Short mmCIF file of C-alpha atoms in Angstrom, two decimals:
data_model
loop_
_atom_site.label_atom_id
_atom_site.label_comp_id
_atom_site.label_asym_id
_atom_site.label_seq_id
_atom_site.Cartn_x
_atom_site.Cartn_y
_atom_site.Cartn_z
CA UNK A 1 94.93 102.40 115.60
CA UNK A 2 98.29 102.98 113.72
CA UNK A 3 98.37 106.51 112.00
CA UNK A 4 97.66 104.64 108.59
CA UNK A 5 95.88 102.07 107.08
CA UNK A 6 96.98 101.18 104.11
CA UNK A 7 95.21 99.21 101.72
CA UNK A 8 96.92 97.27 98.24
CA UNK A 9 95.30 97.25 95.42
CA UNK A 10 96.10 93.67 94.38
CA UNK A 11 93.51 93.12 91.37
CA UNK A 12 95.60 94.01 88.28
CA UNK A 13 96.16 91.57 85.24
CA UNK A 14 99.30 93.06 84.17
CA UNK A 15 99.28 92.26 80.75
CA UNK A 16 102.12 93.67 79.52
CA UNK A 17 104.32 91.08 81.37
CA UNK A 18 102.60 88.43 79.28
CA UNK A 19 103.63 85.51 78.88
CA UNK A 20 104.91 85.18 82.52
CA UNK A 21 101.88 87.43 83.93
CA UNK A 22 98.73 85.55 82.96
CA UNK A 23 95.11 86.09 84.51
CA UNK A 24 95.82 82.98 87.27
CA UNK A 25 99.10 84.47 88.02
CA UNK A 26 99.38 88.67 87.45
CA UNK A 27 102.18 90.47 88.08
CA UNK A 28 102.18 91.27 91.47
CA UNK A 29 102.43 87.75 92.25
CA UNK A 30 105.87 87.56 90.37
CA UNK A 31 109.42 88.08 91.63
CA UNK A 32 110.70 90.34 89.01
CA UNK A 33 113.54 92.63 90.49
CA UNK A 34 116.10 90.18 91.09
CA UNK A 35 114.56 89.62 94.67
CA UNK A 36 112.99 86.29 96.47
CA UNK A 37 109.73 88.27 97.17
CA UNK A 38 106.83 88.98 94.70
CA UNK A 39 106.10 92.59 94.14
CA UNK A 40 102.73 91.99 96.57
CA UNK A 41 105.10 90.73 99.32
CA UNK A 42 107.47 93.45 98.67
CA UNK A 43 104.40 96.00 99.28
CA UNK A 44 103.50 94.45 101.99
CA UNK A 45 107.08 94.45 103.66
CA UNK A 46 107.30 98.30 103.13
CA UNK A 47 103.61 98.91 104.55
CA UNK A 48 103.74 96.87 107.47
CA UNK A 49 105.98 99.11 109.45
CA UNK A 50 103.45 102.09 108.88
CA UNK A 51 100.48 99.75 109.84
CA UNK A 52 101.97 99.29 112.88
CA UNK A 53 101.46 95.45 111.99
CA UNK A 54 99.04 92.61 109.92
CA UNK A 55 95.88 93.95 111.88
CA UNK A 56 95.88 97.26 110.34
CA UNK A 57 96.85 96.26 106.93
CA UNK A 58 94.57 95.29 104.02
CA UNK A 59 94.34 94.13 100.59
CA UNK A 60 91.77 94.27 97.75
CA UNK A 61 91.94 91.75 95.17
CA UNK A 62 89.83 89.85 92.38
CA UNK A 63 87.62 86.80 93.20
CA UNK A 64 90.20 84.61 91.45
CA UNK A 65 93.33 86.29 93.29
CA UNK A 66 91.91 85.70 96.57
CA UNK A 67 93.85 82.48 97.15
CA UNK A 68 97.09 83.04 95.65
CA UNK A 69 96.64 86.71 97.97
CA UNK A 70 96.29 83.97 101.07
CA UNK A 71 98.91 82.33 99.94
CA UNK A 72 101.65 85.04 99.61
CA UNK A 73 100.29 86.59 102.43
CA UNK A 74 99.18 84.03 105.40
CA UNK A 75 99.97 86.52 108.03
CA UNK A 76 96.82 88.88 106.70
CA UNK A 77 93.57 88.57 108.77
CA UNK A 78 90.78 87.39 106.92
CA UNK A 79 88.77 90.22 107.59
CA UNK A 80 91.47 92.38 106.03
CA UNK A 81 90.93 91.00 102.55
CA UNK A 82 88.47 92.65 100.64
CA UNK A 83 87.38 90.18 97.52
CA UNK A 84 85.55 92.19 94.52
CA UNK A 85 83.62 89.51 92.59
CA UNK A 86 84.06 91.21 89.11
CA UNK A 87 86.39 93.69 88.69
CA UNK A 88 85.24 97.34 88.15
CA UNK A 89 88.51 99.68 87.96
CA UNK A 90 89.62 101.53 90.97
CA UNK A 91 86.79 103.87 92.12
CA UNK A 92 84.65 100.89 93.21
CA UNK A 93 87.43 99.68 95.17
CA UNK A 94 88.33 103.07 96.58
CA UNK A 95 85.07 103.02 97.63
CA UNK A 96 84.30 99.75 99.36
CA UNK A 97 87.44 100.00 100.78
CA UNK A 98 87.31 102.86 102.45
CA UNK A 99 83.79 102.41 103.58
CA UNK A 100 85.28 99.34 104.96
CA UNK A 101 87.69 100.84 107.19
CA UNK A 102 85.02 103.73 108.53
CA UNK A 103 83.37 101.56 109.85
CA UNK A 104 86.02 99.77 111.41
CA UNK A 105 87.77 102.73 112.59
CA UNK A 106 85.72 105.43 112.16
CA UNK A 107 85.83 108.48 109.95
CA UNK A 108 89.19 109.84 111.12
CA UNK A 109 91.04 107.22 110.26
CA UNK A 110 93.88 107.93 107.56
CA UNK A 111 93.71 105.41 104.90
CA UNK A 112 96.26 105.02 102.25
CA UNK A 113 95.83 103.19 98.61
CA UNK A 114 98.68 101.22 97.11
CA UNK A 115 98.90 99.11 93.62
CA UNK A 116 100.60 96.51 94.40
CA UNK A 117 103.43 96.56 91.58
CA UNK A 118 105.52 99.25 92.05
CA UNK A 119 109.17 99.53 92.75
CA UNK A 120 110.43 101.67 95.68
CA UNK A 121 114.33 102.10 95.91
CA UNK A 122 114.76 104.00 99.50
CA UNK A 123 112.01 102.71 101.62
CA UNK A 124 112.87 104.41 104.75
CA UNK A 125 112.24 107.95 102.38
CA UNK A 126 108.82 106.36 101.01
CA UNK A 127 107.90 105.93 104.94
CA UNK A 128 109.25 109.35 105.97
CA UNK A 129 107.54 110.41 102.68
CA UNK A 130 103.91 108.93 103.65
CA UNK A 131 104.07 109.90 106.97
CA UNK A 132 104.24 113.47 106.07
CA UNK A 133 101.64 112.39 103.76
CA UNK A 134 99.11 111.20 106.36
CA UNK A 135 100.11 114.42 108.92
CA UNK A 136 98.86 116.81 105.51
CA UNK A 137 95.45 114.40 104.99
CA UNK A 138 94.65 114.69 108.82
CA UNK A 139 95.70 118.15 109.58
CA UNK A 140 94.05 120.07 106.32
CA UNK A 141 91.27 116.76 105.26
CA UNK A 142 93.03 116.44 102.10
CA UNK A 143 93.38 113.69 99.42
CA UNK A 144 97.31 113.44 99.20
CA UNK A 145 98.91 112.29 96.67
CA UNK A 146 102.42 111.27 95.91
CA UNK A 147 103.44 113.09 92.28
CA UNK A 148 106.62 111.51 91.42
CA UNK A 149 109.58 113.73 90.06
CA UNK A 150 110.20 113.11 86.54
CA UNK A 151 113.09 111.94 85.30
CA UNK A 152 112.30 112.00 81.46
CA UNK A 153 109.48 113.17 79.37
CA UNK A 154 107.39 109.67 79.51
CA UNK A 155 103.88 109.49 77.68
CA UNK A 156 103.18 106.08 79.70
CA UNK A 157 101.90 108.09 82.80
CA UNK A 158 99.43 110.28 84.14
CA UNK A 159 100.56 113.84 85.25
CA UNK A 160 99.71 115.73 88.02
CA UNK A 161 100.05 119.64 88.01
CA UNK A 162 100.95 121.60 90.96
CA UNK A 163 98.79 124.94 91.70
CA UNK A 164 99.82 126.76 94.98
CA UNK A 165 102.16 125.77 98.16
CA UNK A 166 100.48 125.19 101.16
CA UNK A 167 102.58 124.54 103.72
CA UNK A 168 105.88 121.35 104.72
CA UNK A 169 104.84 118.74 106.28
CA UNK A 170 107.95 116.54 107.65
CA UNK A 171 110.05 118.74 105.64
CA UNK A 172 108.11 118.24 102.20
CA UNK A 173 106.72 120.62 100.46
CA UNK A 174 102.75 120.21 99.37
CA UNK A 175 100.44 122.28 97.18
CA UNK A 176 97.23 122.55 95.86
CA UNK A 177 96.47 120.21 92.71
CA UNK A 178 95.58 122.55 89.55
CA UNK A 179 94.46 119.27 87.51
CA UNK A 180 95.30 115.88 86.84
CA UNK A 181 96.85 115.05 83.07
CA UNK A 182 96.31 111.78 81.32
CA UNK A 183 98.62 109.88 79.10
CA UNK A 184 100.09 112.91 77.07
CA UNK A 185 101.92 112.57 73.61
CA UNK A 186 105.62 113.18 73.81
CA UNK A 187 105.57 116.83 72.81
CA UNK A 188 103.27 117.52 75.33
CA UNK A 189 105.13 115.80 78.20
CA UNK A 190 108.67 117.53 77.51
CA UNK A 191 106.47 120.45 77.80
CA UNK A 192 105.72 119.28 80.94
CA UNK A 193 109.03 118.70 82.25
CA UNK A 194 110.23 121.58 80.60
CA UNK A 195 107.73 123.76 82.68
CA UNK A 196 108.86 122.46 86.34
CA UNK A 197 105.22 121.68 87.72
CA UNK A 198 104.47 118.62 87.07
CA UNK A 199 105.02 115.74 88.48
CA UNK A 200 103.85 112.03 87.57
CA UNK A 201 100.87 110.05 88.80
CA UNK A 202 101.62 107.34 91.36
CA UNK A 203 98.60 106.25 91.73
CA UNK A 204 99.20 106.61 95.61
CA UNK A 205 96.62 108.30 97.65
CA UNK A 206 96.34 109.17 101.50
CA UNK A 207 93.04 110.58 103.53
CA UNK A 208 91.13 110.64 106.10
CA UNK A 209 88.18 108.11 105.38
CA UNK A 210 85.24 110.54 105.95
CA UNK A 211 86.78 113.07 103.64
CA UNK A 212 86.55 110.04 100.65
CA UNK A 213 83.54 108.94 101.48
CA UNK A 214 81.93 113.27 101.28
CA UNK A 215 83.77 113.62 98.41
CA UNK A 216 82.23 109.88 96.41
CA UNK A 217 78.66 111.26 97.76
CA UNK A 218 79.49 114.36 95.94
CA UNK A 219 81.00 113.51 93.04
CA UNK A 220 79.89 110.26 92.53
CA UNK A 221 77.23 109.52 94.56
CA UNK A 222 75.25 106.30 92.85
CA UNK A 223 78.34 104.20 93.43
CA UNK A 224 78.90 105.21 96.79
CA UNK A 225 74.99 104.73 97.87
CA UNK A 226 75.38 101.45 96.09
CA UNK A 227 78.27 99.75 98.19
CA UNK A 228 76.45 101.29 101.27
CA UNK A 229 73.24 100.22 100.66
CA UNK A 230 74.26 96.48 99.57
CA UNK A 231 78.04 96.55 100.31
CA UNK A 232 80.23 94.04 97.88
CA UNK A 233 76.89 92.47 96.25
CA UNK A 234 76.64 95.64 94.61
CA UNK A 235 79.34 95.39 92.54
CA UNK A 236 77.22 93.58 89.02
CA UNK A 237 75.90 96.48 88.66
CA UNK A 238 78.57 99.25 89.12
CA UNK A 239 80.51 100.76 86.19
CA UNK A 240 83.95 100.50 85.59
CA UNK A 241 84.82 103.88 87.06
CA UNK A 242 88.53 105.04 88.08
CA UNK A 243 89.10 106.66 91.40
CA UNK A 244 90.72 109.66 88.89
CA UNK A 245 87.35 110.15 86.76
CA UNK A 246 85.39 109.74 89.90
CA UNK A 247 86.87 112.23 92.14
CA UNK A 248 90.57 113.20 91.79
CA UNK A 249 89.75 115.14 88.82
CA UNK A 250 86.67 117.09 90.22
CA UNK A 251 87.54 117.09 94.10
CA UNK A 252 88.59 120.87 95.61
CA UNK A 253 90.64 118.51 98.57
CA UNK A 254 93.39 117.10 95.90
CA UNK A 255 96.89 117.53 97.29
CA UNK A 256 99.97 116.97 95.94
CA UNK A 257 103.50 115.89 97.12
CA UNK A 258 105.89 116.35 94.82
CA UNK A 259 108.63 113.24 95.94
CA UNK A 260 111.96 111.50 94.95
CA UNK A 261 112.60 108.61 96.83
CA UNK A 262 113.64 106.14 93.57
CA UNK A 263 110.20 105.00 91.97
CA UNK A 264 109.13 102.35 89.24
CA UNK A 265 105.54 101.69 88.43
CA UNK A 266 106.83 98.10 86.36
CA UNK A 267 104.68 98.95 83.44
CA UNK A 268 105.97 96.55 81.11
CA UNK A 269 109.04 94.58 80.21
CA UNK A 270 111.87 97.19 80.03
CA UNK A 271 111.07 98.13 83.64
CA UNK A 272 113.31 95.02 84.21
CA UNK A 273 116.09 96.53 82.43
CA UNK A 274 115.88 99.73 84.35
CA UNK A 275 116.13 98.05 87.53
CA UNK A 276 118.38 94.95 86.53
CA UNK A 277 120.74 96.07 84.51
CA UNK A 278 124.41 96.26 85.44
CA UNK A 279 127.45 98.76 83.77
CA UNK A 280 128.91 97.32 81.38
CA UNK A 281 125.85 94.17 80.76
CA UNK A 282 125.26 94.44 77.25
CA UNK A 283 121.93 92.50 77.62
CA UNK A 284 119.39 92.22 81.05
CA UNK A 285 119.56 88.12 81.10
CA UNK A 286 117.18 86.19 83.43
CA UNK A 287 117.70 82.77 81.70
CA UNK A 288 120.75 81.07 80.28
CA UNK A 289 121.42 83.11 77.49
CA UNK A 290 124.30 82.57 74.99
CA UNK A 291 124.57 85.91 72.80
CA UNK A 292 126.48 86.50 69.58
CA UNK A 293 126.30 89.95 68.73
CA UNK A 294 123.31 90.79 70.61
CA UNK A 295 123.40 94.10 72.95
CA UNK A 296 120.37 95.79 74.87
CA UNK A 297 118.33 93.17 75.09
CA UNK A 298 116.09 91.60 77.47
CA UNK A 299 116.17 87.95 77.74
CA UNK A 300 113.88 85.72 80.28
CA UNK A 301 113.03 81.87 80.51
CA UNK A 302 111.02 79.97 83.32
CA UNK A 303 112.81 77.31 82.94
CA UNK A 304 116.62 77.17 84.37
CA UNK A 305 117.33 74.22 81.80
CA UNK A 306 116.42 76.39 78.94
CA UNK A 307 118.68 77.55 77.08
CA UNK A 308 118.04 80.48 74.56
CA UNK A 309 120.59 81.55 71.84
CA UNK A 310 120.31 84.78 69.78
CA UNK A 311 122.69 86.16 67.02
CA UNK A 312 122.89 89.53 65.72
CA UNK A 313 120.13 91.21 67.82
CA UNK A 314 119.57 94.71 68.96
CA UNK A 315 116.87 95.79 71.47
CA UNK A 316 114.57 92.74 71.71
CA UNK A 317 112.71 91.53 74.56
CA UNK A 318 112.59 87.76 74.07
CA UNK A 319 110.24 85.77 77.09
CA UNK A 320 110.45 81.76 77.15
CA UNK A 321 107.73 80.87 79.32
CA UNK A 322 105.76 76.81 78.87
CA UNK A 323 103.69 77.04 76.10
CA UNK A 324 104.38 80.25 74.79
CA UNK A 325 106.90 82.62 73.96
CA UNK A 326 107.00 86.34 72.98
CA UNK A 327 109.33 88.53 71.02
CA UNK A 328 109.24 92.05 70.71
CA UNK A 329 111.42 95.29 69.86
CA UNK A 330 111.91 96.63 73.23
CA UNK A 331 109.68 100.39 71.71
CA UNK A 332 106.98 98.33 71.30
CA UNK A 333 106.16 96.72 74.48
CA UNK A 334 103.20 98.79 75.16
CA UNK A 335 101.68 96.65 72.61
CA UNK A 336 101.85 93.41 74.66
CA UNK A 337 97.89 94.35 76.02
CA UNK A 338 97.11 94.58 72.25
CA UNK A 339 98.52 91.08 71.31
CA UNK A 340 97.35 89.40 74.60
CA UNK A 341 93.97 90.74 73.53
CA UNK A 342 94.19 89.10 70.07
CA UNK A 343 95.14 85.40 71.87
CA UNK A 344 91.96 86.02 74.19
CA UNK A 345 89.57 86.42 70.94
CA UNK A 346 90.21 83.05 69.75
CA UNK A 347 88.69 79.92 71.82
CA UNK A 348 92.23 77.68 70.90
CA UNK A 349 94.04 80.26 72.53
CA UNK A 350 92.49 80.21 75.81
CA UNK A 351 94.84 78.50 77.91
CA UNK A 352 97.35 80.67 77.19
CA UNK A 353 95.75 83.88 78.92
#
């Protein structure tokens, strides 16, 4: 057994990538930092080494995903793709999940949770990183997690405050979580930052699998007697729960690792910006893009043969792809989910979800 198992979380719709990311084809399945692999391969490629190969690595994804997941991924055993059947946030698949790989492995086994879009710049620091990680979960039977250091005073993420050092583990420091923050407004986050405890929410968690499973009996026990009692046909009837709300937020065994190794959670469309753009580029192009006085924009076609010409734009996101084609000030991205929600209320509109 390697000395973690991690798991992807490979379920999201990321709407905010919309029109490219659409419910057949989310954003984990795209290629969107410049590379030839999709951010799920890209996961995958960084996990592997810690798995200690394809038998000890899994992925959770919707009913829908499941074949693309194949696709992208023909070197993952069967068994080691866990299909939800509806989608029910991440507590349910925390759950299953974990449950999964007890059984399997038995209740010692470190297990590690991983969304499957995130950007990691040094990936031999994430893997030092999460193997100190998995040394604090199986030495003190804590729920680490991964608090990013914050490099600005962003209200798109969850916060994570730090209570009281512990002990290093691989040379990394890890305390005690005093509470988990959501979304704050931007006063509130420069307080934040200001105040040198906080750190932001990965979304990255690492434990030993009978730890989880006490802690879902004790904090929320009728989802975890569900999924043992009937396993995945439980799912219909389980709430949308997050693994936060279920446990993070009430658990005494919440540990925190306060890390910098060069971390992007590709929210929305200016994460392409931060990663792609060059000194000196006034705009982030990914499409043949002729520009007359346009600057700090983002510009993106499927199509090669496109071309797309703009004059006298400033901070614009402008996406080309088929049948549809979005434009947007670059400070309001956030309210791509919004939009893609108002195309999804109307029955003419469907194909373009």
């Amino acid at each position: 057994m390697a000395a973690l198992i991690p798991i992807i979380l490979a379920g999201g719709k990321g709407e905010r990538f919309w029109p490219v990311s659409r419910l057949a084809r989310p954003k984990q399945f795209l290629c969107l930092d410049g590379s030839d692999r999709s951010l799920l391969q890209a996961t995958a490629d960084r996990l592997l080494p810690l798995a200690e190969g394809w038998e000890n690595l899994w992925v959770i994804t919707a009913a829908h995903l499941a074949d693309r997941v194949r696709e992208q991924l023909p070197e993952l055993p069967e068994a080691n793709l866990l299909v939800e059947p509806v989608g029910r946030d991440t507590a349910p698949a925390v759950a299953w999940g974990t449950l999964e790989v007890a059984q399997r492995y038995g209740d010692n086994a470190v297990v590690g949770f991983f969304p499957a879009d995130h950007w990691i710049a040094d990936e031999a620091a994430f893997c030092q990183t999460l193997g100190a990680a998995a040394e604090l979960a199986a030495s003190q039977g804590a729920i680490a997690t991964l608090g990013i250091a914050p490099t600005y005073a962003a209200t798109g993420y969850g916060y994570i405050e730090q209570g009281e050092a512990t002990d290093t583990y691989g040379g990394l420091s890890a305390y005690t979580v005093s509470r988990f923050t959501e979304k704050p407004d931007a006063a509130t986050a420069q307080t934040f930052i200001d105040s040198g405890r906080f750190s932001w929410n990965s979304g990255m968690f690492i434990f030993p699998a009978g730890v989880m499973v006490n802690e879902l009996k004790t904090h929320a026990p009728a989802l975890v007697q569900a999924l043992i009692a009937a396993g995945v046909d439980a799912y219909p009837s389980l709430d949308k729960l997050s693994i936060d709300y279920a446990v993070m937020e009430h658990t005494d065994r919440a540990y925190v690792m306060p890390v910098s190794f060069g971390w992007d959670d590709l929210g929305d469309w200016n994460a392409v910006e931060r990663l792609l753009k060059q000194p000196g580029d006034k705009n982030v192009d990914l499409a043949t893009h002729i520009a007359l006085d346009t600057e700090g924009s983002i510009v993106y076609s499927a199509d090669p043969d496109e071309v797309v010409v703009t004059i006298g734009l400033e901070d614009v996101v402008i996406v080309r792809d088929g049948n549809a084609t979005l434009i947007v000030r670059k400070d309001r991205t956030q309210d791509i989910k919004a939009a893609v929600k108002q195309i999804g209320a109307e029955d003419r509109f469907q194909h373009l979800l």
